[in-house]
Short mmCIF file of C-alpha atoms and ligand atoms in Angstrom, two decimals:
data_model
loop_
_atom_site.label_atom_id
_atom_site.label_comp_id
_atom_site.label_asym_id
_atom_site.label_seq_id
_atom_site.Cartn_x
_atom_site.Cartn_y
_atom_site.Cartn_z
CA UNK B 1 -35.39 -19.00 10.61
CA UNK B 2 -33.50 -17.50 7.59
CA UNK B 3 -34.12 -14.03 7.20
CA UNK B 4 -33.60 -12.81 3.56
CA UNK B 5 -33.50 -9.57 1.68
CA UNK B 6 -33.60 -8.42 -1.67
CA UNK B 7 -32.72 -4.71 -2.71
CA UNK B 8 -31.67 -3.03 -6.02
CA UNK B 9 -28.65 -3.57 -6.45
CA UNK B 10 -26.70 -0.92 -4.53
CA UNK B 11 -24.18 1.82 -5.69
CA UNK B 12 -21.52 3.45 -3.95
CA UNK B 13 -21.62 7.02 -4.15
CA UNK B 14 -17.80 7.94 -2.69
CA UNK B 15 -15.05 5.03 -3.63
CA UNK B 16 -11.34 5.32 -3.40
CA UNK B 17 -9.99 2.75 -6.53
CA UNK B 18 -6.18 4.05 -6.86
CA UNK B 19 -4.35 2.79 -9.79
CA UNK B 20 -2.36 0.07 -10.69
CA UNK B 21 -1.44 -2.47 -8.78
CA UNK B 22 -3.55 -1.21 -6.18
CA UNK B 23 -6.74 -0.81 -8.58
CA UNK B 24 -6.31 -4.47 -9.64
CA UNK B 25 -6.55 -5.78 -6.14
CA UNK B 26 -9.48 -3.70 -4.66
CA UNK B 27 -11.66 -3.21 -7.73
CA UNK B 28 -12.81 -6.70 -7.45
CA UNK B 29 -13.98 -5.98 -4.03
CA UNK B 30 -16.71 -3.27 -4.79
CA UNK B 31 -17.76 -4.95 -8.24
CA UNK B 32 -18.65 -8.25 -6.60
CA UNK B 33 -21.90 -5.93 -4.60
CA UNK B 34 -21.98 -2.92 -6.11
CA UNK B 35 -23.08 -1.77 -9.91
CA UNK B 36 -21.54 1.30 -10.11
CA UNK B 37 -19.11 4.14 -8.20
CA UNK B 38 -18.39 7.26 -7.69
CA UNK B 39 -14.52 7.36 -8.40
CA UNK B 40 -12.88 9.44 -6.71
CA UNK B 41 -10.15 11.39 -8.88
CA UNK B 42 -7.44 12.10 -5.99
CA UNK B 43 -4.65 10.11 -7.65
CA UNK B 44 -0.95 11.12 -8.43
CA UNK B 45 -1.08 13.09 -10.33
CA UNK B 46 -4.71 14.11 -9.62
CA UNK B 47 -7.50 13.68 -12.41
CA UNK B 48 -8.24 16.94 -13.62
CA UNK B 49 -9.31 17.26 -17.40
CA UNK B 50 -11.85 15.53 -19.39
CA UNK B 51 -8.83 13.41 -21.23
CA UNK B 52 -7.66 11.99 -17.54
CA UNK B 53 -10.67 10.80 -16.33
CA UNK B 54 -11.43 9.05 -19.83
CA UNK B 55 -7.96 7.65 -19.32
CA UNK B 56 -8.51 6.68 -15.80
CA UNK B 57 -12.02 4.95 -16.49
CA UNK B 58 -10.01 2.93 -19.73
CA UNK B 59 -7.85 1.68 -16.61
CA UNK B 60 -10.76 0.91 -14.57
CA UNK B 61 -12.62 -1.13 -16.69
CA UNK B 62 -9.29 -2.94 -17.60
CA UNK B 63 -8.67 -4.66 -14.38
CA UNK B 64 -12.16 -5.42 -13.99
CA UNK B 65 -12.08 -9.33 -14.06
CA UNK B 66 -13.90 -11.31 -16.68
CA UNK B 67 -17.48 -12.16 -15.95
CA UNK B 68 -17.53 -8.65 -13.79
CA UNK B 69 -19.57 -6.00 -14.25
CA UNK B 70 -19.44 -2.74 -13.17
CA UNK B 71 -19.56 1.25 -14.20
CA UNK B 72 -17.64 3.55 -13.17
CA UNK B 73 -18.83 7.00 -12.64
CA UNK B 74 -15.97 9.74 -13.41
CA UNK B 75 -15.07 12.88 -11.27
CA UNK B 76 -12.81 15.58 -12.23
CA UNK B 77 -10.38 17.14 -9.37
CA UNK B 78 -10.97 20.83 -9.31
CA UNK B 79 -7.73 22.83 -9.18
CA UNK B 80 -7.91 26.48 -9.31
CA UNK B 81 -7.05 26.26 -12.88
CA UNK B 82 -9.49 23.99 -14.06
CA UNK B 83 -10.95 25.22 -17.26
CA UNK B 84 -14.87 25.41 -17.44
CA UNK B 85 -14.98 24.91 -21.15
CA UNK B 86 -13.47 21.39 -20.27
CA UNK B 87 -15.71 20.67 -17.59
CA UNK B 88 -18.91 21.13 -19.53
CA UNK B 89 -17.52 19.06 -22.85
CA UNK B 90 -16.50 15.83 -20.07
CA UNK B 91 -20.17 16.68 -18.59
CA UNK B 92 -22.06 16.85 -21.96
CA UNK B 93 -20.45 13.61 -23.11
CA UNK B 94 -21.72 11.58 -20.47
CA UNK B 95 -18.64 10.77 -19.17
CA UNK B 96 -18.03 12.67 -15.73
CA UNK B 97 -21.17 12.88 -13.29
CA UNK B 98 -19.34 15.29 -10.63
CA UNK B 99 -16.86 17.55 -10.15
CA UNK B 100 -14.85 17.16 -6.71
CA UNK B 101 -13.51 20.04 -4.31
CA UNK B 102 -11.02 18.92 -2.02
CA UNK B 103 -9.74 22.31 0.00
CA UNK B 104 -5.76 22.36 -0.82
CA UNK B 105 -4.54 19.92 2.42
CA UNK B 106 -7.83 18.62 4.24
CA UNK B 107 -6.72 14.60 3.39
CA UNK B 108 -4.73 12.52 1.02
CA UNK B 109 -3.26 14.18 -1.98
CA UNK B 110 -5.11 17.17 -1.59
CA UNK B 111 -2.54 19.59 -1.82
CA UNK B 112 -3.55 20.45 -5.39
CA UNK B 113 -7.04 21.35 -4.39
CA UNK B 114 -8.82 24.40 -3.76
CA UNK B 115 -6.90 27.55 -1.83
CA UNK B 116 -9.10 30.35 -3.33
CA UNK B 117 -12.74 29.59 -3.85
CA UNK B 118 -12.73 33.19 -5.57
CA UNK B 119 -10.33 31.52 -8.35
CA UNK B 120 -12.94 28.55 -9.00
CA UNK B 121 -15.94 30.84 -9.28
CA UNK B 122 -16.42 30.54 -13.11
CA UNK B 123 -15.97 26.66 -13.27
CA UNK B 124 -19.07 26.33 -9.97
CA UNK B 125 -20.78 28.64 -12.11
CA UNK B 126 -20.74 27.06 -15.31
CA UNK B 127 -21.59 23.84 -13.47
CA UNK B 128 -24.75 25.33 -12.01
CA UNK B 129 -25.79 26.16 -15.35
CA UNK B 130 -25.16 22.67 -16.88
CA UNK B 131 -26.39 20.41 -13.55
CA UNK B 132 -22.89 19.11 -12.79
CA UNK B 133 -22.99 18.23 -8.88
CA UNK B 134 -20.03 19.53 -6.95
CA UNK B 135 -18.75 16.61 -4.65
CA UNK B 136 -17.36 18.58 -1.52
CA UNK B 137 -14.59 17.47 1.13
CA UNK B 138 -16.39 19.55 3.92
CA UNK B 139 -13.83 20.82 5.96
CA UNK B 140 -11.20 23.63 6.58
CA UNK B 141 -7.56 23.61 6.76
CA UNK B 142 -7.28 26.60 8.95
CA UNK B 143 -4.71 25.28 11.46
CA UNK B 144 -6.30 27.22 14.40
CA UNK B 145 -9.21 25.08 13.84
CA UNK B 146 -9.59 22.04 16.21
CA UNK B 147 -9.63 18.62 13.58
CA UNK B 148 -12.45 17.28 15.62
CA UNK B 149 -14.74 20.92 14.69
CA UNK B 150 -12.86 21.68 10.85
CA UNK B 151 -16.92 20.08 9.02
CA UNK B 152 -18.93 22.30 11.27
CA UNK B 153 -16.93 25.52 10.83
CA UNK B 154 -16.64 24.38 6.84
CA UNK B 155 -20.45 24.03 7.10
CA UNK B 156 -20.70 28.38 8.80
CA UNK B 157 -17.87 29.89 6.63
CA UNK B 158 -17.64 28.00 3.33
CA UNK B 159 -20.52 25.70 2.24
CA UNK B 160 -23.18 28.23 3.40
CA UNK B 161 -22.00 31.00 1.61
CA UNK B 162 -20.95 29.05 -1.07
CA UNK B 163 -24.74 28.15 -1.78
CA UNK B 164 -25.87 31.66 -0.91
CA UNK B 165 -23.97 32.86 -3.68
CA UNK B 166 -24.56 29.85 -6.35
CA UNK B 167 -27.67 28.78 -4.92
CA UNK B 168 -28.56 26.40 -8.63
CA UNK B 169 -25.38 24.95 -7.48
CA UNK B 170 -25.71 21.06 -6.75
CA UNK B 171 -23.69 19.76 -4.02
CA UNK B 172 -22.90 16.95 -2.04
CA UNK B 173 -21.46 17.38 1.26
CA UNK B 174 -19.47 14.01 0.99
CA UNK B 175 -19.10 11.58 4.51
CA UNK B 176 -20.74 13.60 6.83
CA UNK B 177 -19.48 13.36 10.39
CA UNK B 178 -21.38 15.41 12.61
CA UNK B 179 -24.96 15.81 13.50
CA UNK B 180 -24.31 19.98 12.30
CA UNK B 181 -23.69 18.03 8.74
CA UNK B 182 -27.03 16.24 9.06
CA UNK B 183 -29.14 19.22 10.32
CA UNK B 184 -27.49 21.21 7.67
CA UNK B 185 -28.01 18.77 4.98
CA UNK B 186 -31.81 18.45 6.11
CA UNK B 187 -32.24 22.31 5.87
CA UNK B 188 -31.02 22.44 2.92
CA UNK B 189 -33.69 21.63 -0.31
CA UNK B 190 -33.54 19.27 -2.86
CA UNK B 191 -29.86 20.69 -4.34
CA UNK B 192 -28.18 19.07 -1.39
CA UNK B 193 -27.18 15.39 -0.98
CA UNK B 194 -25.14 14.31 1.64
CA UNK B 195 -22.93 11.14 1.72
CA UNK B 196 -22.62 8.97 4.75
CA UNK B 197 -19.60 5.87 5.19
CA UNK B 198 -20.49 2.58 6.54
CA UNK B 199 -17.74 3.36 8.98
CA UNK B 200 -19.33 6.40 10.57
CA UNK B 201 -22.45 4.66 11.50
CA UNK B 202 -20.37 1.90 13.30
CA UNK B 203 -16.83 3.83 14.92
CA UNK B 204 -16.96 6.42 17.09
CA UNK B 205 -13.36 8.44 18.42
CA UNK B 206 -12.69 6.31 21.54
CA UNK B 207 -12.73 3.26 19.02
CA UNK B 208 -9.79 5.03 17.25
CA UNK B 209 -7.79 6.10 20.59
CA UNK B 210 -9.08 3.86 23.61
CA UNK B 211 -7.02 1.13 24.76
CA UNK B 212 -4.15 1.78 22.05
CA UNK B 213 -3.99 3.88 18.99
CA UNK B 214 -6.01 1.90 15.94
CA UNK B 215 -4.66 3.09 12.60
CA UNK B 216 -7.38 1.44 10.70
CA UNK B 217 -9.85 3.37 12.30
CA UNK B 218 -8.25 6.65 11.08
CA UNK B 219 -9.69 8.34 8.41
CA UNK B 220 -10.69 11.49 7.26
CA UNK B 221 -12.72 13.41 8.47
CA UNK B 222 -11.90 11.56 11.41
CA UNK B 223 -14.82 9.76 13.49
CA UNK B 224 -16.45 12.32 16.25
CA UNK B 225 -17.88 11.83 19.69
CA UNK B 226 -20.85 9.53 20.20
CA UNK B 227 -23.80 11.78 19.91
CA UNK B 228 -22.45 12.85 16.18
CA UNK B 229 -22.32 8.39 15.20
CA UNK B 230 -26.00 8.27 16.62
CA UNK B 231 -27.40 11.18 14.56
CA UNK B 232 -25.56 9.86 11.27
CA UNK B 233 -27.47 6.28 12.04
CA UNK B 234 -30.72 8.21 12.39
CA UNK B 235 -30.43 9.84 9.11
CA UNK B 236 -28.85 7.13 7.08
CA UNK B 237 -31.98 4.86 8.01
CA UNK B 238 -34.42 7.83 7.73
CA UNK B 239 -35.32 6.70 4.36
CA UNK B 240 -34.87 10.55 3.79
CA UNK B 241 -33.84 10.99 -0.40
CA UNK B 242 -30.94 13.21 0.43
CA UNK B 243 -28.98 10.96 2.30
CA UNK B 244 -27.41 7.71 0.55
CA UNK B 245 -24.16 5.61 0.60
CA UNK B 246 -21.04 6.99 0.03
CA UNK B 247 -18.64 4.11 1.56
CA UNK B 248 -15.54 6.18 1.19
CA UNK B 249 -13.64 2.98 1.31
CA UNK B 250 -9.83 4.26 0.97
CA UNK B 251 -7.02 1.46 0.51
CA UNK B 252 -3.99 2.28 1.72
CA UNK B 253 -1.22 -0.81 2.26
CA UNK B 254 -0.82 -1.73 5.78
CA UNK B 255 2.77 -0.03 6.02
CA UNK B 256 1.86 3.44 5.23
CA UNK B 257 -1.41 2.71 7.70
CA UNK B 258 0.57 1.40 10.74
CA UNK B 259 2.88 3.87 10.55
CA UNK B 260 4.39 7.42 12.78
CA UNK B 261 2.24 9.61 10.63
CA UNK B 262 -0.41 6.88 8.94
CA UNK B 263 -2.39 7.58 6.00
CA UNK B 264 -6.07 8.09 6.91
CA UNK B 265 -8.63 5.92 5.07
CA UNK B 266 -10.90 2.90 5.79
CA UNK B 267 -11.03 0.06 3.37
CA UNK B 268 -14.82 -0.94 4.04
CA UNK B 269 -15.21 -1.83 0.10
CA UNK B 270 -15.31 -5.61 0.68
CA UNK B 271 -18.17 -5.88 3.67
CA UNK B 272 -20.13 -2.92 3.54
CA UNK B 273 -23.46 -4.54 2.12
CA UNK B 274 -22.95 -6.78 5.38
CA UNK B 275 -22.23 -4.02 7.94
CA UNK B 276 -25.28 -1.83 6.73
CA UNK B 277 -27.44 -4.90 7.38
CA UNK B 278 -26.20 -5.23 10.33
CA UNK B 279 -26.76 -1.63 11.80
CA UNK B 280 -30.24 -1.51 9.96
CA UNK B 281 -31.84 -4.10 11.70
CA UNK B 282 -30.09 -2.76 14.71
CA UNK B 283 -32.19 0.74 13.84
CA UNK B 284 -35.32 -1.60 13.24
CA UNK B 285 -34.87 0.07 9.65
CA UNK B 286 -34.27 -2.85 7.20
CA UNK B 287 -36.61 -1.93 4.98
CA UNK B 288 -35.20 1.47 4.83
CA UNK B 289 -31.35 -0.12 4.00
CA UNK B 290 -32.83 -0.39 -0.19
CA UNK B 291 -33.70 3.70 -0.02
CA UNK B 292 -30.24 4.82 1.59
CA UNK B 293 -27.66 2.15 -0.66
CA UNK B 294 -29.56 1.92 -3.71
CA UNK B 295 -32.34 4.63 -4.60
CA UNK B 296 -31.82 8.08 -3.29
CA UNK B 297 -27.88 7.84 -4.80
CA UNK B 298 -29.19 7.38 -8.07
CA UNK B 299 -32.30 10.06 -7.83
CA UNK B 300 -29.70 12.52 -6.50
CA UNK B 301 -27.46 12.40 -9.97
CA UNK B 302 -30.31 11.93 -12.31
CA UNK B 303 -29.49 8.03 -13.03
CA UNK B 304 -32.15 5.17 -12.96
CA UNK B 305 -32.27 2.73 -10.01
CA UNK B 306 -30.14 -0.30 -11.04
CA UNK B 307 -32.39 -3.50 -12.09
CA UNK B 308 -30.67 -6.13 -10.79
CA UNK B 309 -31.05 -7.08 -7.30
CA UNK B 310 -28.53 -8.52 -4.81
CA UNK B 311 -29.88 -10.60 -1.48
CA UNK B 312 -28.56 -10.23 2.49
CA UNK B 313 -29.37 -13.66 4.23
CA UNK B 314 -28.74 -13.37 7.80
CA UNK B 315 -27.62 -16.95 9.20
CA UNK B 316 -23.97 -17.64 10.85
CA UNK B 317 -21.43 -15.59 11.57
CA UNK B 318 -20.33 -13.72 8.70
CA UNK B 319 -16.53 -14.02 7.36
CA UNK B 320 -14.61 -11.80 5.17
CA UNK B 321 -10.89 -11.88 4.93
CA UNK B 322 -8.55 -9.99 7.10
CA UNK B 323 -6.89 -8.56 4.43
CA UNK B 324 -6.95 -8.19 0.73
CA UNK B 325 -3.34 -9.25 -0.72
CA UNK B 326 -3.12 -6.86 -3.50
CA UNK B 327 0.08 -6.35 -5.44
CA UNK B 328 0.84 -3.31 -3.84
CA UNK B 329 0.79 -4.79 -0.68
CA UNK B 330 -1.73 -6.13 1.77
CA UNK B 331 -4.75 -3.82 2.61
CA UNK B 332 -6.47 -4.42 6.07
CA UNK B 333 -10.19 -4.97 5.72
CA UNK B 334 -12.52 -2.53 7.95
CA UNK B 335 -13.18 -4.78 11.66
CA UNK B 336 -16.37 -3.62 12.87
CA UNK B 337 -15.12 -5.11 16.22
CA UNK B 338 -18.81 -7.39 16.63
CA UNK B 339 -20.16 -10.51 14.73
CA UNK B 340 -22.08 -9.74 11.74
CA UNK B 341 -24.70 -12.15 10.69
CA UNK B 342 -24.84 -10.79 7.12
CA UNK B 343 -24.00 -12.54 3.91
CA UNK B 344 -24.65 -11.16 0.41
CA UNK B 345 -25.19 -14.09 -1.56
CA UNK B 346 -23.61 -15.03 -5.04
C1 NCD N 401 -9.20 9.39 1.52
C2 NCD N 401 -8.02 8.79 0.76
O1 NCD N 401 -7.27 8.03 1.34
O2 NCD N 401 -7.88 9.08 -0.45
N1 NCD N 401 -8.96 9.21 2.93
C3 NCD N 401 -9.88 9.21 3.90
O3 NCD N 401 -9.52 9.14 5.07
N2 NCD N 401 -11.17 9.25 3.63
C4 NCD N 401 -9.39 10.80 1.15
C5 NCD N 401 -10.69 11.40 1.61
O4 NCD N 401 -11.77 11.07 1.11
O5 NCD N 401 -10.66 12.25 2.52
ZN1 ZN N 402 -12.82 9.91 0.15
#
C-alpha cells in the first residue's frame, strides 16, 4: 500500500547558501522542497548592513534556475558595531526578517561576531521595540568550557539574562542540541522559538567518533549523548508552535571536510523532507511533521503558511546522490546511515 502525504509546503528556518560557485550548486537543492529560507549571513566578509544583505539576496535569486521558485529571507550579522538606525530601515523595508548573533569564535566565520554583549545593547534594544527576532548561536567560547556543555552554560549565563534584561526581545535559540535547550525553550513564553536540524534528530556523538572519525557528521554545535537526540525527537514531533525546522544544512567541499582540522557543517539541504518522514513515522507523529516544517516557522516570524503543498510517498528505497558536484567542489550529502522509504514527489 502507498502511503502518501501532503503538507504546506515547508520552509527552512536556518540554511547555509554561501556564495558563488558554491551558491549556484546548493541553491537548487533547498528550492526544489522548500519555499523559502532563512539565510544565514556568515559569509566572507560577513553580511552586516542593510545594503549587503540586499546585495546578497540580488545574488541569491540570480542563481536560482529558471522555472524555480523560491524566497529568500535576509539576516544581518551583528558585529559590535552594527548600527541600529540601519537595522530598523533593512527591518521596516521588508527586507531582513532577523538579526543573527554568532558569539566572536563559536563556528565558521564567526570571529567577527559578538565579544561584548554590553556593546550590542542598543541594536537588541531597538530590535525589541521594532519585533526584529534575534537568531542566536547558543553557545560560549569560554575555553574552560567542555564543547560537549558550551549550549547549556550559554543557556545559565547568557541567554537567560539576556531575556531578563530585554524581556520584548524575540529570540530564537537556533539548532538546539540538548534536552536543557528544549526544557528551556518550553519555559520560555511565546517570545522564544527554537530551531531544531534534521541531523540532530537522527546522529548522536558515537555516530561521529565510533568505529573511525566521520567528518560529515561534524558540525556545530556538535551532536550530544543519546538522551539529548531523544528529547530533540520528542519536541520536534510535539506539534508544540515553538519548535520548527531549522535544517542548518552547511556545505562545505569535501577537502576542507575530510581534513586535520575539518570544517563543521552538515549538508542535509537535498533530503531533509525525506529524513523527517522518516523519523516521524518512527515517533508515530506524521501528522505532526506539517506543524514542525511548515506552520509554527512561519507563525513564529509573523509570515503566512505557504499555499502550495508538496507530497512524501513512502514506497522503495529512497535515493539521493552521494554528492552534489558544485563548482566549488563536490559537497557530500548528509548519510543517515539506514534506508529511507521517503520520496517527495515532483
Ligand atoms: C555552520 C557553517 O558551516 O557555516 N556550521 C555548522 O556546523 N553548523 C555554522 C553554524 O551554524 O554554526
Ligand atoms: Zn548554521
Amino acid at each position: 500500500m502507498t502511503q502518501t502525504l501532503t503538507l504546506r509546503r515547508p520552509d527552512d528556518w536556518h540554511l547555509h547558501l554561501r556564495d558563488g560557485a558554491m551558491l549556484q550548486g546548493v541553491l537548487p537543492e533547498t528550492a526544489r522542497h522548500f519555499a523559502r529560507a532563512i539565510i544565514m549571513p556568515n559569509l566572507v566578509p560577513p553580511v552586516v548592513t542593510g545594503a549587503q544583505a540586499a546585495a546578497y539576496r540580488d545574488r541569491i535569486l540570480a542563481a536560482l534556475p529558471e522555472g524555480m521558485a523560491f524566497e529568500p529571507l535576509m539576516t544581518l550579522y551583528l558585529t559590535e558595531g552594527t548600527d541600529p538606525a540601519d537595522v530598523a530601515a533593512a527591518h521596516a523595508s521588508g527586507l531582513v526578517k532577523a538579526v543573527k548573533l554568532y558569539p566572536a569564535g563559536a563556528t565558521t566565520n564567526s570571529h567577527g561576531g559578538v565579544r561584548d554583549l554590553a556593546k550590542v545593547t542598543p541594536v537588541l534594544e531597538k530590535m525589541a521595540e521594532i519585533g526584529l527576532p534575534l537568531c542566536l548561536h547558543g553557545e560560549v567560547t569560554t575555553p574552560e568550557v567542555d564543547i560537549f556543555d558550551r549550549e547549556a552554560v550559554f543557556i545559565d549565563t547568557v541567554l537567560d539574562p539576556l531575556r531578563r534584561r530585554i524581556p520584548e526581545l524575540r529570540v530564537v535559540m537556533e539548532h538546539i542540541t540538548t534536552e536543557e535547550g528544549v526544557a528551556y525553550a518550553r519555559a520560555g513564553g511565546d517570545r522564544l522559538g527554537a530551531t531544531i536540524t534534521t541531523h540532530h534528530l537522527i546522529i548522536n556523538r558515537n555516530h561521529i567518533l565510533v568505529g573511525g572519525i566521520k567528518p560529515h557528521y561534524y558540525c556545530l554545535p556538535v551532536a550530544k549523548r543519546e538522551k539529548h537526540r531523544l528529547a530533540l525527537r520528542q519536541a520536534a514531533t510535539s506539534g508544540e508552535g515553538r519548535f520548527f525546522l531549522g535544517t542548518d544544512s552547511a556545505p562545505h567541499v569535501d577537502a576542507l571536510k575530510e581534513h586535520a582540522c575539518g570544517c563543521a557543517g552538515c549538508f542535509t539541504a537535498t533530503n531533509t523532507m525525506q529524513l523527517l518522514a522518516h523519523v516521524f513515522e518512527e515517533e508515530g507523529a506524521l501528522d505532526r511533521l506539517e506543524a514542525f516544517a511548515s506552520l509554527n516557522g512561519p507563525r513564529f516570524y509573523g509570515l503566512p503558511a505557504n499555499e502550495s503543498t508538496i507530497t512524501l510517498t513512502k514506497g522503495a528505497p529512497a535515493q539521493w546522490p552521494a554528492k552534489i558536484f558544485t563548482e566549488a567542489g563536490p559537497v557530500t550529502v548528509f548519510d543517515p546511515g539506514f534506508p529511507v522509504h521517503w520520496h517527495v514527489e515532483g
